[in-house]
JSON list of C-alpha atoms in Angstrom, two decimals:
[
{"chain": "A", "resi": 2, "resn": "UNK", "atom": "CA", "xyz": [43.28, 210.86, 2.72]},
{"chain": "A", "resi": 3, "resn": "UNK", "atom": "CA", "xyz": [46.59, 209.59, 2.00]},
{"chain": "A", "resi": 4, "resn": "UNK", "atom": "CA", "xyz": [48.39, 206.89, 3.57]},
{"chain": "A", "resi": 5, "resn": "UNK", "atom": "CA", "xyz": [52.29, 207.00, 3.74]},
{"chain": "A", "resi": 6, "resn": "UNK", "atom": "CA", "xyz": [54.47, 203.81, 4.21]},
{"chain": "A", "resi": 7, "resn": "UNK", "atom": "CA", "xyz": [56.05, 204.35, 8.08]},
{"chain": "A", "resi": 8, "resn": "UNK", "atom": "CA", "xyz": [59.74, 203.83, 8.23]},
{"chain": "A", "resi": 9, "resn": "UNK", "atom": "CA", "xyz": [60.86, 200.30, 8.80]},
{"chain": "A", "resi": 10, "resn": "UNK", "atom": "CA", "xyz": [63.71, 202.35, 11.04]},
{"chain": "A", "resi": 11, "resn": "UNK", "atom": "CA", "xyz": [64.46, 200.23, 14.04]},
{"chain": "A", "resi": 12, "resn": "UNK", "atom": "CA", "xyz": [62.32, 197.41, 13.55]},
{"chain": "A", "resi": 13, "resn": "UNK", "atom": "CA", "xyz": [63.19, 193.50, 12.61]},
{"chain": "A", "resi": 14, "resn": "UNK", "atom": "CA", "xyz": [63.13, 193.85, 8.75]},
{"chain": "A", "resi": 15, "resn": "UNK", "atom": "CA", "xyz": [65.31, 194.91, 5.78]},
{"chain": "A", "resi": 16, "resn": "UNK", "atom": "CA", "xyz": [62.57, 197.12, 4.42]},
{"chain": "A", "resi": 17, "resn": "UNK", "atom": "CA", "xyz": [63.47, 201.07, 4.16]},
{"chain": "A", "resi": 18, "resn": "UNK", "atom": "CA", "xyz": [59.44, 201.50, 4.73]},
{"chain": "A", "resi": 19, "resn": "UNK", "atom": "CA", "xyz": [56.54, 199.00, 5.95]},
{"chain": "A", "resi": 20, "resn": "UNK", "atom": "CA", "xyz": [54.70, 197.26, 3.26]},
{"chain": "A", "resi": 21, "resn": "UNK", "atom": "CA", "xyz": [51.53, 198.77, 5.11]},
{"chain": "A", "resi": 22, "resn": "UNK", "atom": "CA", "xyz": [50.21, 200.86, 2.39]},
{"chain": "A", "resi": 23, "resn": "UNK", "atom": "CA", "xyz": [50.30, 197.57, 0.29]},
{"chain": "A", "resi": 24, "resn": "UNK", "atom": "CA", "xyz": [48.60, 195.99, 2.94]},
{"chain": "A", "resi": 25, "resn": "UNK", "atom": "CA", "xyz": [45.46, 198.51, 3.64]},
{"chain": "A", "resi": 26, "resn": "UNK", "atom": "CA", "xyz": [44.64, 198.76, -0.18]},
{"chain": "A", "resi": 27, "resn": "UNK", "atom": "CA", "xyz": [44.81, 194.07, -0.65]},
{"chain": "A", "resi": 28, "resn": "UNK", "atom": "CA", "xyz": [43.15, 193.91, 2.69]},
{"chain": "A", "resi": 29, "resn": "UNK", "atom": "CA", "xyz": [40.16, 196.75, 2.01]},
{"chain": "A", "resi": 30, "resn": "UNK", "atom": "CA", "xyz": [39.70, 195.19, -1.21]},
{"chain": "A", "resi": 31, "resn": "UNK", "atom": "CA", "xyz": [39.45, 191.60, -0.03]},
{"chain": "A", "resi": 32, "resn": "UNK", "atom": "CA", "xyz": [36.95, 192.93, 2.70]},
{"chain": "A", "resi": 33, "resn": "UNK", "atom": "CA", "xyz": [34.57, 194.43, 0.13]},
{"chain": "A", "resi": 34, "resn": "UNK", "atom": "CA", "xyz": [35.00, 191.11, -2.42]},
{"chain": "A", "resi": 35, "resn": "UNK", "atom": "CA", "xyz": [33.00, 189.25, 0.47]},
{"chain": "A", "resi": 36, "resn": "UNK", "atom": "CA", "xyz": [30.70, 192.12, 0.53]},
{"chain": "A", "resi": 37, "resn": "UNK", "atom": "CA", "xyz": [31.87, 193.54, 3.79]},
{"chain": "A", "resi": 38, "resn": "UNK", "atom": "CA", "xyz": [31.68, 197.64, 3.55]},
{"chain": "A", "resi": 39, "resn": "UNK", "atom": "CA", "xyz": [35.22, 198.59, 4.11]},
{"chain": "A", "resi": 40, "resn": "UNK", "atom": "CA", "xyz": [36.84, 201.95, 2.85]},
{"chain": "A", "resi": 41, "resn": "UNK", "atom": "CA", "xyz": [37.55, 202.52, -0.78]},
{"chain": "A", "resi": 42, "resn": "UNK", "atom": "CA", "xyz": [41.12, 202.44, -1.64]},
{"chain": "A", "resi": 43, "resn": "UNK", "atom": "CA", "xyz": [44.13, 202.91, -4.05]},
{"chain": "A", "resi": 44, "resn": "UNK", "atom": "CA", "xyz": [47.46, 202.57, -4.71]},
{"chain": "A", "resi": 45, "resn": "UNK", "atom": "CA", "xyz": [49.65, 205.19, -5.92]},
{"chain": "A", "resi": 46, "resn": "UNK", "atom": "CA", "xyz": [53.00, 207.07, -6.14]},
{"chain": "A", "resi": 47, "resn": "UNK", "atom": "CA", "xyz": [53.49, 210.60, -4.69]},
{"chain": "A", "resi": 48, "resn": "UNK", "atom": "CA", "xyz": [56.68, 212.59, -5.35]},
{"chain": "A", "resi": 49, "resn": "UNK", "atom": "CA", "xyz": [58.02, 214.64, -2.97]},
{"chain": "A", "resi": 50, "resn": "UNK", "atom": "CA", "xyz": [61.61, 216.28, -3.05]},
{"chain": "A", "resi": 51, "resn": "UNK", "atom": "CA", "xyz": [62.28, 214.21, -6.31]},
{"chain": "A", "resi": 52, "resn": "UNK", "atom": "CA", "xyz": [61.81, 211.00, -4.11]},
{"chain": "A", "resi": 53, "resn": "UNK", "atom": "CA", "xyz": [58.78, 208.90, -5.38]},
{"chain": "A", "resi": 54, "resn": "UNK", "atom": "CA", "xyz": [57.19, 206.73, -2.04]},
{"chain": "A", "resi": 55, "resn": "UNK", "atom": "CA", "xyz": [54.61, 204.24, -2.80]},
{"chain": "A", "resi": 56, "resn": "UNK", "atom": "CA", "xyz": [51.02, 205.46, -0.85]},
{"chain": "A", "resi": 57, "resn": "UNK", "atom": "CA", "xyz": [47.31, 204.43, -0.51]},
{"chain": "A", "resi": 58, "resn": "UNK", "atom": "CA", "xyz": [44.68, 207.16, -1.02]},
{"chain": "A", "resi": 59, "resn": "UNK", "atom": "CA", "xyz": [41.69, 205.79, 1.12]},
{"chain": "A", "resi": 60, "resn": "UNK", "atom": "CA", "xyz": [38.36, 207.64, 0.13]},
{"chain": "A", "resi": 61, "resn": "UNK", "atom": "CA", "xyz": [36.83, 209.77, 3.03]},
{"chain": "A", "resi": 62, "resn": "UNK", "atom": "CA", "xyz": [33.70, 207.81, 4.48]},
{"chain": "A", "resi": 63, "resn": "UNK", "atom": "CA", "xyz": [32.70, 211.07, 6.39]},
{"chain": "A", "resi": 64, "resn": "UNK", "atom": "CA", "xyz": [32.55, 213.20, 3.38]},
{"chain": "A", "resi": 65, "resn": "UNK", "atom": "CA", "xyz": [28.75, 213.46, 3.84]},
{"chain": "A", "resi": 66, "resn": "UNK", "atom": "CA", "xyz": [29.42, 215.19, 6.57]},
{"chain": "A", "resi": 67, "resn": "UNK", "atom": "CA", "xyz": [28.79, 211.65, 9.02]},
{"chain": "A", "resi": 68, "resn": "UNK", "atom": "CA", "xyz": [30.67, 211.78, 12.08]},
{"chain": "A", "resi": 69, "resn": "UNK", "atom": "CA", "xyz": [32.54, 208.55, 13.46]},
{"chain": "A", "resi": 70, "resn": "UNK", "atom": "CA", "xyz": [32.00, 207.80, 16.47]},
{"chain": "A", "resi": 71, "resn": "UNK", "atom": "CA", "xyz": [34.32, 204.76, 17.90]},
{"chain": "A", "resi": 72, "resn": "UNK", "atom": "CA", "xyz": [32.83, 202.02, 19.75]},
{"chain": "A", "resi": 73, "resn": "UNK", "atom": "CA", "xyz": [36.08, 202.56, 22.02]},
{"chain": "A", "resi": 74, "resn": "UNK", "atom": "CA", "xyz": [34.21, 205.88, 22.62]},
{"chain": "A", "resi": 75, "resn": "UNK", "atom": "CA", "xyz": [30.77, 204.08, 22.65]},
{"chain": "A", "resi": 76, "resn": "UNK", "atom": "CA", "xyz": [31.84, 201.17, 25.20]},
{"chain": "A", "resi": 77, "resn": "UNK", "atom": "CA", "xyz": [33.16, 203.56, 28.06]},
{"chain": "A", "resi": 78, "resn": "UNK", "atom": "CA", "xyz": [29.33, 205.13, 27.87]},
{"chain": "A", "resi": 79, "resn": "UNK", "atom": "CA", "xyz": [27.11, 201.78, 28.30]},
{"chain": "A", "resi": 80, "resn": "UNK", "atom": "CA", "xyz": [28.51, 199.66, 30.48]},
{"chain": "A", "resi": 81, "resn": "UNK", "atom": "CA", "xyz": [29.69, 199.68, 34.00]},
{"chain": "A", "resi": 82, "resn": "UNK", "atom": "CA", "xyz": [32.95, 198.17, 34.08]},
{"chain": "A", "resi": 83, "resn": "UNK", "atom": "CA", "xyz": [36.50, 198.22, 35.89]},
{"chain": "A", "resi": 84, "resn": "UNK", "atom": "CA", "xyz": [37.67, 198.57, 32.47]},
{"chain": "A", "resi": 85, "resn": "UNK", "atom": "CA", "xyz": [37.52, 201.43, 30.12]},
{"chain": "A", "resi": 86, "resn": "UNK", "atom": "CA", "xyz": [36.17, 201.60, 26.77]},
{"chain": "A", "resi": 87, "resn": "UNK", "atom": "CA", "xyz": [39.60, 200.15, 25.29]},
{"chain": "A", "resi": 88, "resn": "UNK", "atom": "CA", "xyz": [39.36, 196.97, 27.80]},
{"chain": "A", "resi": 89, "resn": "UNK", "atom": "CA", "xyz": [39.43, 194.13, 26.04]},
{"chain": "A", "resi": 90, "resn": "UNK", "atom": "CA", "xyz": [37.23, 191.71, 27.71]},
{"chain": "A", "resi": 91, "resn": "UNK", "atom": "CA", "xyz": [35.01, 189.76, 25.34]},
{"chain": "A", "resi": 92, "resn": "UNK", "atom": "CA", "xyz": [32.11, 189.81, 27.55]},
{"chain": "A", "resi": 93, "resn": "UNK", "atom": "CA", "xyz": [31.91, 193.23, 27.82]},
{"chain": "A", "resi": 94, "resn": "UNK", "atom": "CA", "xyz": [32.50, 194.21, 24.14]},
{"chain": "A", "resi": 95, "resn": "UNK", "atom": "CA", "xyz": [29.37, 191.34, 23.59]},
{"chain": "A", "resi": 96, "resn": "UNK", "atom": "CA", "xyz": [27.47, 193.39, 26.26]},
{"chain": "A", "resi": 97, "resn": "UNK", "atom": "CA", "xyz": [27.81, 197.07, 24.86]},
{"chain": "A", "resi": 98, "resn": "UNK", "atom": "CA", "xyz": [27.33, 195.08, 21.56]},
{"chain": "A", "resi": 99, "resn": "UNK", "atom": "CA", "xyz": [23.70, 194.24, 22.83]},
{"chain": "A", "resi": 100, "resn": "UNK", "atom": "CA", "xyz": [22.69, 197.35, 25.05]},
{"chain": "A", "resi": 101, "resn": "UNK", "atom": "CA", "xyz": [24.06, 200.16, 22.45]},
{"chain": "A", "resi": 102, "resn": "UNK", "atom": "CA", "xyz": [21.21, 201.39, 20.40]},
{"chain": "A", "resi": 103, "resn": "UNK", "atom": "CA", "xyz": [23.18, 203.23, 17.60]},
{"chain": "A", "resi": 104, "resn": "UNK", "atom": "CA", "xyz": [21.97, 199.75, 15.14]},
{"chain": "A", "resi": 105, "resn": "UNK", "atom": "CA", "xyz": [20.53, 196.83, 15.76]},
{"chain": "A", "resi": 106, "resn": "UNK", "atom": "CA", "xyz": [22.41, 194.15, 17.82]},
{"chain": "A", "resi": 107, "resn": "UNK", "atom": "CA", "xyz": [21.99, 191.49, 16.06]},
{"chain": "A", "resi": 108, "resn": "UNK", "atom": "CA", "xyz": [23.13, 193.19, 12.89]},
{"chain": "A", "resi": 109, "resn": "UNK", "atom": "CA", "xyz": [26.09, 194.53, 14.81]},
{"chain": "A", "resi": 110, "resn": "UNK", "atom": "CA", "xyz": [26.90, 191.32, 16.53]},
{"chain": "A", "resi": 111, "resn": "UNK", "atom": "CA", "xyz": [27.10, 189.23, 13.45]},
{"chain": "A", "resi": 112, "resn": "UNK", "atom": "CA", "xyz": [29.35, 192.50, 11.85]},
{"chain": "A", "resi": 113, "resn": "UNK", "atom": "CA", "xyz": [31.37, 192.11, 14.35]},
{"chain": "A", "resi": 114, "resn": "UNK", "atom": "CA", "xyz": [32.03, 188.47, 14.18]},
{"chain": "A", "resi": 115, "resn": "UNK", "atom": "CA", "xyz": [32.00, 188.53, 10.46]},
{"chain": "A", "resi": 116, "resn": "UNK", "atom": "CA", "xyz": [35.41, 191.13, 10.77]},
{"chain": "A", "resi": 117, "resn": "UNK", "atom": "CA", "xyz": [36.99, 188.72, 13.70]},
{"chain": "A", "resi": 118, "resn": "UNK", "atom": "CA", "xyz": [36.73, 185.63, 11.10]},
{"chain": "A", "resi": 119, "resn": "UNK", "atom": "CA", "xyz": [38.12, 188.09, 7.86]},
{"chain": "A", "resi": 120, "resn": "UNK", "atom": "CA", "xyz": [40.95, 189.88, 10.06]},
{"chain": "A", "resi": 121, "resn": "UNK", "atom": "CA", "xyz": [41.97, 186.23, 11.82]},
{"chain": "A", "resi": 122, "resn": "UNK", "atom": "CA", "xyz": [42.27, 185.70, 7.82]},
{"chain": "A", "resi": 123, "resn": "UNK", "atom": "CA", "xyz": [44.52, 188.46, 7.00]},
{"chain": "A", "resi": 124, "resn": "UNK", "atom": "CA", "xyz": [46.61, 188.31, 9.90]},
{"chain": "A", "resi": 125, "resn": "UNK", "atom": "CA", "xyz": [45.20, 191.24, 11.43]},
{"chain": "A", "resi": 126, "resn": "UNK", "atom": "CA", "xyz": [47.90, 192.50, 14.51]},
{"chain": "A", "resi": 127, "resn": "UNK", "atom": "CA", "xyz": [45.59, 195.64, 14.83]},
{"chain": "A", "resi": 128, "resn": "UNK", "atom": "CA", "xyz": [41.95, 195.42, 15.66]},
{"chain": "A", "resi": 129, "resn": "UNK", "atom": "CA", "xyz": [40.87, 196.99, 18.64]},
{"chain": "A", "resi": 130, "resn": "UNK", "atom": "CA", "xyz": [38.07, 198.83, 19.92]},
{"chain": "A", "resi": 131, "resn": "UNK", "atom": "CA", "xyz": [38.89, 201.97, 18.46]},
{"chain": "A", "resi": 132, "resn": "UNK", "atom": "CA", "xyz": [39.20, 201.08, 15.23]},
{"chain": "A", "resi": 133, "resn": "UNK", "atom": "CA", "xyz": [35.98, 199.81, 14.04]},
{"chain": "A", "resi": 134, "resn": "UNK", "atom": "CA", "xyz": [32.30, 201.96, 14.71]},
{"chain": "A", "resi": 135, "resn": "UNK", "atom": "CA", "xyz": [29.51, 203.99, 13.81]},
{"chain": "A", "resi": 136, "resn": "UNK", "atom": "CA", "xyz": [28.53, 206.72, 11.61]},
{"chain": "A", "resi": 137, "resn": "UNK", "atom": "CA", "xyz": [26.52, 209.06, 12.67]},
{"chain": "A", "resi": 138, "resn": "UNK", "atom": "CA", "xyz": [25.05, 211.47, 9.90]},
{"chain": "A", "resi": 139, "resn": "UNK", "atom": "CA", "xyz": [23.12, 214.70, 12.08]},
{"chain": "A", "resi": 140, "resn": "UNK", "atom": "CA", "xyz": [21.09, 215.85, 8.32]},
{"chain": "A", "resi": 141, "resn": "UNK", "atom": "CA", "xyz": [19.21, 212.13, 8.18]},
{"chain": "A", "resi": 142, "resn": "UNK", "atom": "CA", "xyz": [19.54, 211.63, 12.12]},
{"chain": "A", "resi": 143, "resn": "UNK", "atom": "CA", "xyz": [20.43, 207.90, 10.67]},
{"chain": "A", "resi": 144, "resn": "UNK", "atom": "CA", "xyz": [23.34, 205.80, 12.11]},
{"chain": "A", "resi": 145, "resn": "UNK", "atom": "CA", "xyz": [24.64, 202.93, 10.43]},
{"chain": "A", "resi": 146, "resn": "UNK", "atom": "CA", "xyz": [28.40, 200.41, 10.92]},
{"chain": "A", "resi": 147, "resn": "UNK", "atom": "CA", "xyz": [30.81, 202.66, 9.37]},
{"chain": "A", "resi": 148, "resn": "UNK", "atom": "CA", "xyz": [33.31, 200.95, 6.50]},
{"chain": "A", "resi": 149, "resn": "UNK", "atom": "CA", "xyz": [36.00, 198.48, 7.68]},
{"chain": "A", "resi": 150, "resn": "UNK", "atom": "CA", "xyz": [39.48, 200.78, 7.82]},
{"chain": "A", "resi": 151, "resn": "UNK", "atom": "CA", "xyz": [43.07, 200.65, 9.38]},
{"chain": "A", "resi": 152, "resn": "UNK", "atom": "CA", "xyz": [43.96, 197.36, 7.68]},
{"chain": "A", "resi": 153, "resn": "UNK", "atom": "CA", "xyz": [47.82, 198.22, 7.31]},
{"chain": "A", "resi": 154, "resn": "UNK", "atom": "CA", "xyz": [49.11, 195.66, 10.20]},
{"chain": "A", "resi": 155, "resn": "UNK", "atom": "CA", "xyz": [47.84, 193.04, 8.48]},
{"chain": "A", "resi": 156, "resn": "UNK", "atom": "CA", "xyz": [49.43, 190.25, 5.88]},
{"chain": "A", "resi": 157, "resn": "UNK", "atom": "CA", "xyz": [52.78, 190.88, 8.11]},
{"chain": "A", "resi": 158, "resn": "UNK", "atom": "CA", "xyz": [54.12, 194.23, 6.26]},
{"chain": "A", "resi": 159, "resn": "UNK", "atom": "CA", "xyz": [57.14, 194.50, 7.69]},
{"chain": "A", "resi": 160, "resn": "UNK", "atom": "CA", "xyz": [58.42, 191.30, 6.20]},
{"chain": "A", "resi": 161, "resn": "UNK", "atom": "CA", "xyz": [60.72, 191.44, 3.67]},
{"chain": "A", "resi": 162, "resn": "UNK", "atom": "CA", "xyz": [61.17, 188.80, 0.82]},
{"chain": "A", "resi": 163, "resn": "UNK", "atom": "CA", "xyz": [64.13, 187.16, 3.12]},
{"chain": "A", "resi": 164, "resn": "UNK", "atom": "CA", "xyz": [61.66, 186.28, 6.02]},
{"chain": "A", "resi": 165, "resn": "UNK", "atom": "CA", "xyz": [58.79, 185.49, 3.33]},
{"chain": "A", "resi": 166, "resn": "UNK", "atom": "CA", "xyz": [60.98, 182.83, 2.45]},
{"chain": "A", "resi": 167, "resn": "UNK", "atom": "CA", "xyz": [61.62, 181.77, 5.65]},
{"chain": "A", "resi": 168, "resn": "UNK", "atom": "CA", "xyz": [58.44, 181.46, 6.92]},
{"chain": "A", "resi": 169, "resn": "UNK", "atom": "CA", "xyz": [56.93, 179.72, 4.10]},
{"chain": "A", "resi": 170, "resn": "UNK", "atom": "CA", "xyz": [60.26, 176.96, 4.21]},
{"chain": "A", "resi": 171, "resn": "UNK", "atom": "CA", "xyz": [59.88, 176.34, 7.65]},
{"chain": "A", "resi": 172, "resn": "UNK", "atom": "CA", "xyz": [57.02, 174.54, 9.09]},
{"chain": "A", "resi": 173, "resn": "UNK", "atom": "CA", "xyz": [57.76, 175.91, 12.67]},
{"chain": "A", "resi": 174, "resn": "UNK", "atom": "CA", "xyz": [57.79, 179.31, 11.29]},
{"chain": "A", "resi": 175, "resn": "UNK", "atom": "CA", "xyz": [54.51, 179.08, 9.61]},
{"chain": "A", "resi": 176, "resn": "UNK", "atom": "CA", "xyz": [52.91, 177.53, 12.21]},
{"chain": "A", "resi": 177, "resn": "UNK", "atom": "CA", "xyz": [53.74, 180.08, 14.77]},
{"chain": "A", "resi": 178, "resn": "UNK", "atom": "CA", "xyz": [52.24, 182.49, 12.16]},
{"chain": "A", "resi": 179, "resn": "UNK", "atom": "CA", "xyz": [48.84, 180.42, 12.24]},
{"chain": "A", "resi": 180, "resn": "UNK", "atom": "CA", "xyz": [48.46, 179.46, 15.15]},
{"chain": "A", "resi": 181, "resn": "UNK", "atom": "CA", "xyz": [50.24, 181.35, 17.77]},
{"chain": "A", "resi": 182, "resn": "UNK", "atom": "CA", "xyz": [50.06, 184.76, 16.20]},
{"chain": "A", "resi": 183, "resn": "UNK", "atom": "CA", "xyz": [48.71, 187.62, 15.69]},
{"chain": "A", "resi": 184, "resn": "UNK", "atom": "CA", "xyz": [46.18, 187.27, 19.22]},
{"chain": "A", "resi": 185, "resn": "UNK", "atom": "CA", "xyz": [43.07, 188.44, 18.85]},
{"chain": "A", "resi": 186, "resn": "UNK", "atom": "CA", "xyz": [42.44, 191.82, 20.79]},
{"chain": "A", "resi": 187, "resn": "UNK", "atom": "CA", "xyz": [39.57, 190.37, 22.74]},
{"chain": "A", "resi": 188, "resn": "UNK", "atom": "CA", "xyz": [40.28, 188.03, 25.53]},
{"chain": "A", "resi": 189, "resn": "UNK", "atom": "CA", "xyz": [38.35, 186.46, 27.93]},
{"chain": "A", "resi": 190, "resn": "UNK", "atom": "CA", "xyz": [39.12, 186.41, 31.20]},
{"chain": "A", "resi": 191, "resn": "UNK", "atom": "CA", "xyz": [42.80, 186.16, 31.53]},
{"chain": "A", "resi": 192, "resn": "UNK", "atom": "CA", "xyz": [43.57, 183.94, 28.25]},
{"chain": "A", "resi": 193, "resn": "UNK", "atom": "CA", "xyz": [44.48, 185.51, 25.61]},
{"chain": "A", "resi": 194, "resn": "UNK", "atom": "CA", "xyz": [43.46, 183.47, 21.86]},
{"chain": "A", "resi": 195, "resn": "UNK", "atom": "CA", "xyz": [44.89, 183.00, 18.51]},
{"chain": "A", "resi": 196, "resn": "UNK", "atom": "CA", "xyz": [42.95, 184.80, 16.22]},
{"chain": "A", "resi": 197, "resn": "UNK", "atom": "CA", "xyz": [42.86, 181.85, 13.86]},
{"chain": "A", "resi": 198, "resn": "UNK", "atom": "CA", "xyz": [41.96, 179.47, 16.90]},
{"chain": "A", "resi": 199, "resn": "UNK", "atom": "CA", "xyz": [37.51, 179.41, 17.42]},
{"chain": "A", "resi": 200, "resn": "UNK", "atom": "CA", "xyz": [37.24, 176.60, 19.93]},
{"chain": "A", "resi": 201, "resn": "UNK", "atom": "CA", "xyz": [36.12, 179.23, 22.52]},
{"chain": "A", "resi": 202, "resn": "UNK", "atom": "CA", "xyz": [33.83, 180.68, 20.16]},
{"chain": "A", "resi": 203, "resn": "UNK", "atom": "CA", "xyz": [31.38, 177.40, 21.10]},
{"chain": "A", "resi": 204, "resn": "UNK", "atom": "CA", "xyz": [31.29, 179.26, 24.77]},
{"chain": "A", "resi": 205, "resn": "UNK", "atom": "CA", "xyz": [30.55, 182.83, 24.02]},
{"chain": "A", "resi": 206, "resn": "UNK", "atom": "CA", "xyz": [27.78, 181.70, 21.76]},
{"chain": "A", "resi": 207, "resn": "UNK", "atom": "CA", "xyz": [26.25, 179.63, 24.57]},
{"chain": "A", "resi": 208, "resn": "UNK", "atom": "CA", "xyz": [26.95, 183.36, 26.55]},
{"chain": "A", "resi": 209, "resn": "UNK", "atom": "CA", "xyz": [25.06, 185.09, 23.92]},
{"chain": "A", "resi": 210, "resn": "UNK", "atom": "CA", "xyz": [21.85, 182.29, 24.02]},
{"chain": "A", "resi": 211, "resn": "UNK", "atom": "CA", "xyz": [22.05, 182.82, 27.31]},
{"chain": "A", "resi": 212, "resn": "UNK", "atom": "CA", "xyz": [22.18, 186.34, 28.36]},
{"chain": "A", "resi": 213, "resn": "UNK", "atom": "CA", "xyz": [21.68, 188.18, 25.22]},
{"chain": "A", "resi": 214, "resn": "UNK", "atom": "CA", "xyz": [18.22, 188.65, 23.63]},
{"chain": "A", "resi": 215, "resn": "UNK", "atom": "CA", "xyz": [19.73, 187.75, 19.98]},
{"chain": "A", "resi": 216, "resn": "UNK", "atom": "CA", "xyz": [20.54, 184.90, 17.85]},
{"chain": "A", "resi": 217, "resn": "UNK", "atom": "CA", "xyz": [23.71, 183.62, 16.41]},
{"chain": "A", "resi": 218, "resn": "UNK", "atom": "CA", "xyz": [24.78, 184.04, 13.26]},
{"chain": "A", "resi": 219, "resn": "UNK", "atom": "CA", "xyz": [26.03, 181.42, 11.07]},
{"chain": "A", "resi": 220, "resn": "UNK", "atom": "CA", "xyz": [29.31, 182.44, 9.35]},
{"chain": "A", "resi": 221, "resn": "UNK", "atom": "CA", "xyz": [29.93, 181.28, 6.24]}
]
């Protein structure tokens, strides 16, 4: 599959295209450096009407002929919530975590928390429930986590080298970058958190002890 750059058309930047292609091929790679299974990736040109864009193939992960099934998908099936499978409640995403039985929870839980830590490193504006799952392959009847994939909102790609410079000049700048942006998709409650913030990380493991029949991980 390839990747092409969007247009930066109507958005805060001086690019002509998104750096996003740039961004899933550093970010994949980074992901499987710390031994995390994300998708294979490369960089590469691709003509097209004598105009050469810059692109990321990204290998197929269902070429086996695994289906992906989303735990966007997975959520709205297990648990019994006002919100949907997209709702981004933290205790609910740490409950379908623990009563799914596509892999074990523990595995999954400390997968999942593994990705929060790597994407909070990256800058990731894009993780959500529907992005992140299972595959499912029907010849082995096996199910394992399927690769990490759609990495292309993070490491800010629609900055150009103006506002690179900017941000890394001024203090305020950067520290809005660390520490008040990108949020992290899950919330709890009504707050909303930094993705680079884990105070409140102290509570849902204390949630997990509690009501969860697994351990927590340490992350390294």
């Amino acid at each position: 599959m390839l990747k092409f750059p969007p247009s930066a058309e109507g958005k805060p930047t001086e690019l002509s295209y998104t750096n996003s292609c740039v961004s899933e091929h550093i970010c994949c790679s980074i992901f499987n450096m710390l031994d995390l299974n994300a998708q294979k990736t490369l960089l590469g040109i691709y003509n097209i009407n004598g105009k050469e864009k810059l692109v990321c193939a990204c290998k197929d992960f269902t070429v086996d002929g695994s289906l992906l099934y989303d735990f966007c998908s997975i959520k709205n099936t297990i648990i019994d919530s006002e919100h949907n499978g997209a709702g981004t409640d933290l205790l609910d995403i740490l409950e379908t975590i623990e009563k799914q039985q596509f892999v074990d929870p523990l595995t999954l839980y400390e997968c999942f928390w593994n990705v929060f830590v790597v994407d909070a490193f990256l800058g990731n504006f894009d993780r959500h429930n529907g992005n992140w799952g299972f595959l499912y392959n029907e010849k082995t009847k096996s199910t394992q986590i399927s690769p990490v994939f759609d990495c292309g909102s993070c490491l800010l790609p629609q900055a150009d080298e103006q506002t690179m410079q900017m941000i890394l000049q001024e203090p305020q700048q950067l520290d809005a970058r660390v520490y008040q942006f990108p949020n992290s998709a899950a919330k709890k409650q009504t707050a909303f958190f930094c993705a680079v913030c884990f105070w409140f990380i102290y509570d849902v493991f204390c949630y997990a002890k509690s009501s969860l029949s697994i351990q927590c991980c340490d992350i390294e």
